[in-house]
mmCIF file of C-alpha atoms in Angstrom:
data_model
loop_
_atom_site.group_PDB
_atom_site.id
_atom_site.type_symbol
_atom_site.label_atom_id
_atom_site.label_comp_id
_atom_site.label_asym_id
_atom_site.label_seq_id
_atom_site.Cartn_x
_atom_site.Cartn_y
_atom_site.Cartn_z
ATOM 1 C CA UNK A 1 168.983 73.026 123.660
ATOM 2 C CA UNK A 2 165.293 73.574 124.368
ATOM 3 C CA UNK A 3 163.944 73.151 127.890
ATOM 4 C CA UNK A 4 160.855 70.931 128.122
ATOM 5 C CA UNK A 5 158.138 72.214 130.463
ATOM 6 C CA UNK A 6 154.819 70.792 131.602
ATOM 7 C CA UNK A 7 152.198 73.369 132.502
ATOM 8 C CA UNK A 8 148.598 73.495 133.676
ATOM 9 C CA UNK A 9 146.049 76.311 133.816
ATOM 10 C CA UNK A 10 144.473 77.144 137.187
ATOM 11 C CA UNK A 11 140.694 77.469 136.885
ATOM 12 C CA UNK A 12 138.049 78.852 139.219
ATOM 13 C CA UNK A 13 134.927 76.712 138.834
ATOM 14 C CA UNK A 14 132.459 77.314 141.688
ATOM 15 C CA UNK A 15 129.555 75.511 140.008
ATOM 16 C CA UNK A 16 130.801 72.186 138.571
ATOM 17 C CA UNK A 17 127.369 71.302 137.236
ATOM 18 C CA UNK A 18 127.459 74.200 134.727
ATOM 19 C CA UNK A 19 130.988 73.540 133.489
ATOM 20 C CA UNK A 20 131.748 77.296 133.522
ATOM 21 C CA UNK A 21 135.150 78.461 134.745
ATOM 22 C CA UNK A 22 137.553 81.400 134.741
ATOM 23 C CA UNK A 23 141.311 81.033 134.234
ATOM 24 C CA UNK A 24 143.409 82.465 137.071
ATOM 25 C CA UNK A 25 146.995 81.370 136.534
ATOM 26 C CA UNK A 26 149.657 78.948 135.334
ATOM 27 C CA UNK A 27 151.918 76.448 137.092
ATOM 28 C CA UNK A 28 154.902 74.988 135.249
ATOM 29 C CA UNK A 29 157.586 72.406 135.938
ATOM 30 C CA UNK A 30 160.648 72.202 133.677
ATOM 31 C CA UNK A 31 163.313 69.585 133.123
ATOM 32 C CA UNK A 32 166.057 72.094 134.051
ATOM 33 C CA UNK A 33 164.863 72.158 137.687
ATOM 34 C CA UNK A 34 162.600 75.194 137.568
ATOM 35 C CA UNK A 35 159.143 75.090 139.154
ATOM 36 C CA UNK A 36 157.264 78.262 138.221
ATOM 37 C CA UNK A 37 153.873 79.713 139.058
ATOM 38 C CA UNK A 38 151.994 82.887 138.179
ATOM 39 C CA UNK A 39 148.593 83.544 139.762
ATOM 40 C CA UNK A 40 146.230 86.497 139.302
ATOM 41 C CA UNK A 41 145.943 87.922 142.826
ATOM 42 C CA UNK A 42 144.157 91.188 142.151
ATOM 43 C CA UNK A 43 140.384 91.443 142.414
ATOM 44 C CA UNK A 44 139.114 90.812 138.903
ATOM 45 C CA UNK A 45 135.621 92.063 138.096
ATOM 46 C CA UNK A 46 135.487 89.754 135.090
ATOM 47 C CA UNK A 47 135.384 86.832 137.551
ATOM 48 C CA UNK A 48 133.052 88.262 140.183
ATOM 49 C CA UNK A 49 130.734 89.738 137.559
ATOM 50 C CA UNK A 50 130.609 86.456 135.665
ATOM 51 C CA UNK A 51 129.713 84.502 138.808
ATOM 52 C CA UNK A 52 127.370 87.230 140.002
ATOM 53 C CA UNK A 53 125.465 85.047 142.462
ATOM 54 C CA UNK A 54 128.630 84.221 144.380
ATOM 55 C CA UNK A 55 129.687 86.444 147.295
ATOM 56 C CA UNK A 56 132.886 88.195 146.058
ATOM 57 C CA UNK A 57 134.454 87.846 149.496
ATOM 58 C CA UNK A 58 134.246 84.055 149.230
ATOM 59 C CA UNK A 59 136.141 84.148 145.947
ATOM 60 C CA UNK A 60 138.755 86.590 147.271
ATOM 61 C CA UNK A 61 139.528 84.710 150.494
ATOM 62 C CA UNK A 62 139.532 81.295 148.792
ATOM 63 C CA UNK A 63 141.824 82.531 146.043
ATOM 64 C CA UNK A 64 144.294 83.998 148.528
ATOM 65 C CA UNK A 65 144.432 80.721 150.440
ATOM 66 C CA UNK A 66 144.906 78.642 147.297
ATOM 67 C CA UNK A 67 147.563 81.024 145.940
ATOM 68 C CA UNK A 68 149.506 80.608 149.197
ATOM 69 C CA UNK A 69 149.298 76.830 148.836
ATOM 70 C CA UNK A 70 150.631 76.994 145.278
ATOM 71 C CA UNK A 71 153.445 79.276 146.435
ATOM 72 C CA UNK A 72 154.295 76.814 149.213
ATOM 73 C CA UNK A 73 154.457 73.923 146.735
ATOM 74 C CA UNK A 74 156.646 75.987 144.384
ATOM 75 C CA UNK A 75 159.068 76.856 147.199
ATOM 76 C CA UNK A 76 159.287 73.182 148.203
ATOM 77 C CA UNK A 77 159.886 72.129 144.593
ATOM 78 C CA UNK A 78 162.574 74.744 144.022
ATOM 79 C CA UNK A 79 164.319 73.650 147.221
ATOM 80 C CA UNK A 80 164.773 70.316 145.395
ATOM 81 C CA UNK A 81 165.769 71.723 141.994
ATOM 82 C CA UNK A 82 168.253 68.876 141.562
ATOM 83 C CA UNK A 83 165.465 66.278 141.806
ATOM 84 C CA UNK A 84 163.224 66.695 138.753
ATOM 85 C CA UNK A 85 161.431 63.447 139.545
ATOM 86 C CA UNK A 86 160.371 64.832 142.933
ATOM 87 C CA UNK A 87 159.304 68.100 141.281
ATOM 88 C CA UNK A 88 157.220 66.272 138.684
ATOM 89 C CA UNK A 89 155.523 64.321 141.472
ATOM 90 C CA UNK A 90 154.597 67.584 143.222
ATOM 91 C CA UNK A 91 153.283 69.008 139.948
ATOM 92 C CA UNK A 92 151.164 65.912 139.299
ATOM 93 C CA UNK A 93 149.796 65.936 142.855
ATOM 94 C CA UNK A 94 148.966 69.653 142.683
ATOM 95 C CA UNK A 95 147.239 69.445 139.292
ATOM 96 C CA UNK A 96 145.438 66.123 139.759
ATOM 97 C CA UNK A 97 141.643 66.218 139.229
ATOM 98 C CA UNK A 98 139.664 67.531 142.203
ATOM 99 C CA UNK A 99 136.140 68.583 143.116
ATOM 100 C CA UNK A 100 137.115 71.918 144.710
ATOM 101 C CA UNK A 101 136.358 75.412 143.384
ATOM 102 C CA UNK A 102 139.970 75.620 142.186
ATOM 103 C CA UNK A 103 141.130 72.967 139.772
ATOM 104 C CA UNK A 104 143.582 72.614 136.914
ATOM 105 C CA UNK A 105 143.284 71.913 133.212
ATOM 106 C CA UNK A 106 144.863 68.823 131.732
ATOM 107 C CA UNK A 107 148.622 69.475 131.561
ATOM 108 C CA UNK A 108 150.232 70.578 128.336
ATOM 109 C CA UNK A 109 153.856 70.513 127.215
ATOM 110 C CA UNK A 110 155.948 73.208 125.601
ATOM 111 C CA UNK A 111 159.592 73.441 124.494
ATOM 112 C CA UNK A 112 161.273 76.775 125.202
ATOM 113 C CA UNK A 113 164.604 78.518 125.560
ATOM 114 C CA UNK A 114 163.222 80.808 128.294
ATOM 115 C CA UNK A 115 160.727 79.217 130.725
ATOM 116 C CA UNK A 116 160.019 82.490 132.549
ATOM 117 C CA UNK A 117 159.117 84.280 129.307
ATOM 118 C CA UNK A 118 156.958 81.340 128.242
ATOM 119 C CA UNK A 119 155.203 81.374 131.624
ATOM 120 C CA UNK A 120 154.349 85.051 131.082
ATOM 121 C CA UNK A 121 153.159 84.366 127.542
ATOM 122 C CA UNK A 122 150.889 81.522 128.683
ATOM 123 C CA UNK A 123 149.561 83.660 131.538
ATOM 124 C CA UNK A 124 148.755 86.521 129.161
ATOM 125 C CA UNK A 125 147.062 84.140 126.755
ATOM 126 C CA UNK A 126 144.916 82.138 129.149
ATOM 127 C CA UNK A 127 144.214 84.698 131.875
ATOM 128 C CA UNK A 128 144.185 87.971 129.936
ATOM 129 C CA UNK A 129 143.059 86.467 126.601
ATOM 130 C CA UNK A 130 146.055 87.870 124.742
ATOM 131 C CA UNK A 131 146.292 85.835 121.511
ATOM 132 C CA UNK A 132 148.794 88.149 119.797
ATOM 133 C CA UNK A 133 151.477 85.506 119.341
ATOM 134 C CA UNK A 134 149.079 82.981 117.863
ATOM 135 C CA UNK A 135 147.581 85.502 115.469
ATOM 136 C CA UNK A 136 151.019 86.745 114.423
ATOM 137 C CA UNK A 137 151.983 83.265 113.265
ATOM 138 C CA UNK A 138 149.145 83.097 110.744
ATOM 139 C CA UNK A 139 149.551 86.771 109.797
ATOM 140 C CA UNK A 140 153.181 86.172 108.837
ATOM 141 C CA UNK A 141 152.240 83.047 106.919
ATOM 142 C CA UNK A 142 149.463 84.920 105.125
ATOM 143 C CA UNK A 143 151.889 87.700 104.161
ATOM 144 C CA UNK A 144 154.332 85.166 102.714
ATOM 145 C CA UNK A 145 151.621 83.476 100.638
ATOM 146 C CA UNK A 146 150.300 86.843 99.445
ATOM 147 C CA UNK A 147 153.760 87.862 98.175
ATOM 148 C CA UNK A 148 154.272 84.506 96.495
ATOM 149 C CA UNK A 149 150.939 84.633 94.661
ATOM 150 C CA UNK A 150 151.450 88.210 93.447
ATOM 151 C CA UNK A 151 154.969 87.557 92.214
ATOM 152 C CA UNK A 152 154.462 84.174 90.561
ATOM 153 C CA UNK A 153 150.846 84.059 89.374
ATOM 154 C CA UNK A 154 150.365 87.309 87.512
ATOM 155 C CA UNK A 155 147.664 85.698 85.371
ATOM 156 C CA UNK A 156 145.503 85.072 88.441
ATOM 157 C CA UNK A 157 143.773 87.517 90.759
ATOM 158 C CA UNK A 158 143.366 86.354 94.337
ATOM 159 C CA UNK A 159 140.963 88.174 96.654
ATOM 160 C CA UNK A 160 139.507 87.588 100.100
ATOM 161 C CA UNK A 161 135.999 86.196 99.672
ATOM 162 C CA UNK A 162 133.205 84.489 101.535
ATOM 163 C CA UNK A 163 132.321 81.144 99.987
ATOM 164 C CA UNK A 164 128.973 79.458 100.531
ATOM 165 C CA UNK A 165 125.396 80.695 100.573
ATOM 166 C CA UNK A 166 123.173 82.881 102.749
ATOM 167 C CA UNK A 167 122.794 80.116 105.320
ATOM 168 C CA UNK A 168 126.466 79.225 105.680
ATOM 169 C CA UNK A 169 129.724 80.663 104.419
ATOM 170 C CA UNK A 170 133.458 80.547 105.169
ATOM 171 C CA UNK A 171 135.969 83.333 104.523
ATOM 172 C CA UNK A 172 139.178 82.531 102.630
ATOM 173 C CA UNK A 173 141.938 85.166 102.301
ATOM 174 C CA UNK A 174 142.967 83.975 98.818
ATOM 175 C CA UNK A 175 140.284 83.053 96.300
ATOM 176 C CA UNK A 176 140.849 82.840 92.552
ATOM 177 C CA UNK A 177 137.849 82.855 90.228
ATOM 178 C CA UNK A 178 138.086 81.720 86.627
ATOM 179 C CA UNK A 179 135.337 81.403 84.042
ATOM 180 C CA UNK A 180 132.722 82.433 86.575
ATOM 181 C CA UNK A 181 133.662 79.634 88.966
ATOM 182 C CA UNK A 182 135.801 79.441 92.079
ATOM 183 C CA UNK A 183 138.944 77.824 90.785
ATOM 184 C CA UNK A 184 141.044 77.813 93.947
ATOM 185 C CA UNK A 185 140.810 78.903 97.587
ATOM 186 C CA UNK A 186 143.874 79.033 99.849
ATOM 187 C CA UNK A 187 143.928 79.286 103.631
ATOM 188 C CA UNK A 188 147.075 79.475 105.808
ATOM 189 C CA UNK A 189 146.646 77.669 109.144
ATOM 190 C CA UNK A 190 148.995 77.478 112.114
ATOM 191 C CA UNK A 191 148.919 74.433 114.357
ATOM 192 C CA UNK A 192 151.829 75.737 116.419
ATOM 193 C CA UNK A 193 149.704 75.562 119.561
ATOM 194 C CA UNK A 194 150.397 74.754 123.187
ATOM 195 C CA UNK A 195 148.726 71.386 123.638
ATOM 196 C CA UNK A 196 147.307 68.472 121.680
ATOM 197 C CA UNK A 197 143.699 69.340 122.499
ATOM 198 C CA UNK A 198 144.085 72.795 120.930
ATOM 199 C CA UNK A 199 145.636 71.244 117.815
ATOM 200 C CA UNK A 200 142.888 68.650 117.455
ATOM 201 C CA UNK A 201 140.088 71.093 118.271
ATOM 202 C CA UNK A 202 141.283 73.581 115.661
ATOM 203 C CA UNK A 203 141.583 70.873 113.039
ATOM 204 C CA UNK A 204 138.149 69.492 113.885
ATOM 205 C CA UNK A 205 136.603 72.947 113.435
ATOM 206 C CA UNK A 206 138.028 73.216 109.931
ATOM 207 C CA UNK A 207 136.984 69.686 108.999
ATOM 208 C CA UNK A 208 133.459 70.559 110.137
ATOM 209 C CA UNK A 209 133.476 73.869 108.276
ATOM 210 C CA UNK A 210 134.589 72.252 105.033
ATOM 211 C CA UNK A 211 131.919 69.569 105.332
ATOM 212 C CA UNK A 212 129.254 72.201 105.946
ATOM 213 C CA UNK A 213 130.560 74.366 103.109
ATOM 214 C CA UNK A 214 130.354 71.417 100.733
ATOM 215 C CA UNK A 215 126.713 70.793 101.707
ATOM 216 C CA UNK A 216 125.904 74.425 100.947
ATOM 217 C CA UNK A 217 127.504 74.351 97.514
ATOM 218 C CA UNK A 218 130.421 76.639 98.321
ATOM 219 C CA UNK A 219 133.295 74.193 97.977
ATOM 220 C CA UNK A 220 135.890 75.347 95.411
ATOM 221 C CA UNK A 221 137.247 72.991 92.798
ATOM 222 C CA UNK A 222 140.602 73.233 94.595
ATOM 223 C CA UNK A 223 140.923 74.007 98.312
ATOM 224 C CA UNK A 224 144.424 74.365 99.746
ATOM 225 C CA UNK A 225 145.433 74.630 103.405
ATOM 226 C CA UNK A 226 149.032 75.738 103.892
ATOM 227 C CA UNK A 227 149.781 74.492 107.403
ATOM 228 C CA UNK A 228 152.449 75.320 109.961
ATOM 229 C CA UNK A 229 153.342 72.371 112.141
ATOM 230 C CA UNK A 230 153.955 72.554 115.926
ATOM 231 C CA UNK A 231 157.391 73.955 116.745
ATOM 232 C CA UNK A 232 157.502 71.822 119.904
ATOM 233 C CA UNK A 233 159.546 68.646 119.744
ATOM 234 C CA UNK A 234 156.851 66.934 121.805
ATOM 235 C CA UNK A 235 155.873 63.733 119.988
ATOM 236 C CA UNK A 236 152.230 64.016 121.040
ATOM 237 C CA UNK A 237 151.973 67.475 119.441
ATOM 238 C CA UNK A 238 153.394 66.145 116.184
ATOM 239 C CA UNK A 239 151.156 63.072 116.337
ATOM 240 C CA UNK A 240 148.072 65.271 116.774
ATOM 241 C CA UNK A 241 149.204 67.467 113.869
ATOM 242 C CA UNK A 242 149.726 64.462 111.583
ATOM 243 C CA UNK A 243 146.344 63.046 112.570
ATOM 244 C CA UNK A 244 144.542 66.291 111.754
ATOM 245 C CA UNK A 245 146.329 66.934 108.461
ATOM 246 C CA UNK A 246 145.625 63.353 107.372
ATOM 247 C CA UNK A 247 141.916 63.879 108.105
ATOM 248 C CA UNK A 248 141.921 67.210 106.290
ATOM 249 C CA UNK A 249 143.499 65.576 103.246
ATOM 250 C CA UNK A 250 140.929 62.811 103.281
ATOM 251 C CA UNK A 251 137.896 65.066 103.644
ATOM 252 C CA UNK A 252 136.071 67.248 101.191
ATOM 253 C CA UNK A 253 138.686 67.631 98.425
ATOM 254 C CA UNK A 254 141.148 69.534 100.639
ATOM 255 C CA UNK A 255 144.850 69.620 99.848
ATOM 256 C CA UNK A 256 147.349 70.218 102.665
ATOM 257 C CA UNK A 257 150.759 71.743 101.917
ATOM 258 C CA UNK A 258 153.310 72.094 104.756
ATOM 259 C CA UNK A 259 154.413 75.720 105.126
ATOM 260 C CA UNK A 260 158.108 74.708 105.042
ATOM 261 C CA UNK A 261 157.735 73.273 101.521
ATOM 262 C CA UNK A 262 160.585 74.685 99.387
ATOM 263 C CA UNK A 263 159.642 77.727 97.321
ATOM 264 C CA UNK A 264 159.889 76.088 93.889
ATOM 265 C CA UNK A 265 157.944 73.018 94.999
ATOM 266 C CA UNK A 266 155.286 75.193 96.624
ATOM 267 C CA UNK A 267 154.779 77.047 93.339
ATOM 268 C CA UNK A 268 154.407 73.781 91.459
ATOM 269 C CA UNK A 269 151.802 72.483 93.913
ATOM 270 C CA UNK A 270 149.765 75.681 93.735
ATOM 271 C CA UNK A 271 149.979 75.778 89.950
ATOM 272 C CA UNK A 272 148.626 72.217 89.624
ATOM 273 C CA UNK A 273 145.089 72.951 90.739
ATOM 274 C CA UNK A 274 142.230 70.488 90.535
ATOM 275 C CA UNK A 275 140.277 73.019 88.473
ATOM 276 C CA UNK A 276 139.641 72.133 84.826
#
């Protein structure tokens, strides 16, 4: 059974008026009684160089003090591992909005079999900007679609192309041209992301791009997004995914096909293009 964890990203934001911040760590509370934290404690030039007008010693001493406070809260929470309600209260108090240099993002939720491994993955992603896992999801999906198209549509040639004009264009990995026109463009998309904001933001970007592409005359007769849904059982994640896919379907002649669609049905949907 999956363990449900709430997490928040620790941010260093010395100048609230600019809205600029640097991610420094992750705190996580799980429904199995674990309260986890991982904070970057080494001097990071990416932070001090970014906020170059701030005395580095102020950042270093303030970070050390705040890291100790987080560690103290984690120790208190783990001393009450049997009381998940108490732990959640500590998490909410720690991550509540504040006006200090150190503040937290809005909490997200993730389902996992291994909270410690997930903590490390989130830390690598948000602090070290390691997006390998997220990219792998779409790479695997793209490979599957590529094999399917080559095996089943031998009368079509799909290539990666930029659609649009000199002012605006969008790259699709699978574009089929017929009779001098773009008959079909296919794009795999993964919405298996960590929080609802990421899901909605990614969907909004594609809705915007398709609207802009249509204005610039680059919209294919048939545009297909093959989408991977969130793997989390969190209802809010699924609600955000359904909201975005509904908007994609309703905008700019886009078709959305779930990636788990059975093979034979997937072939039928791709064969029945809107191109005439």
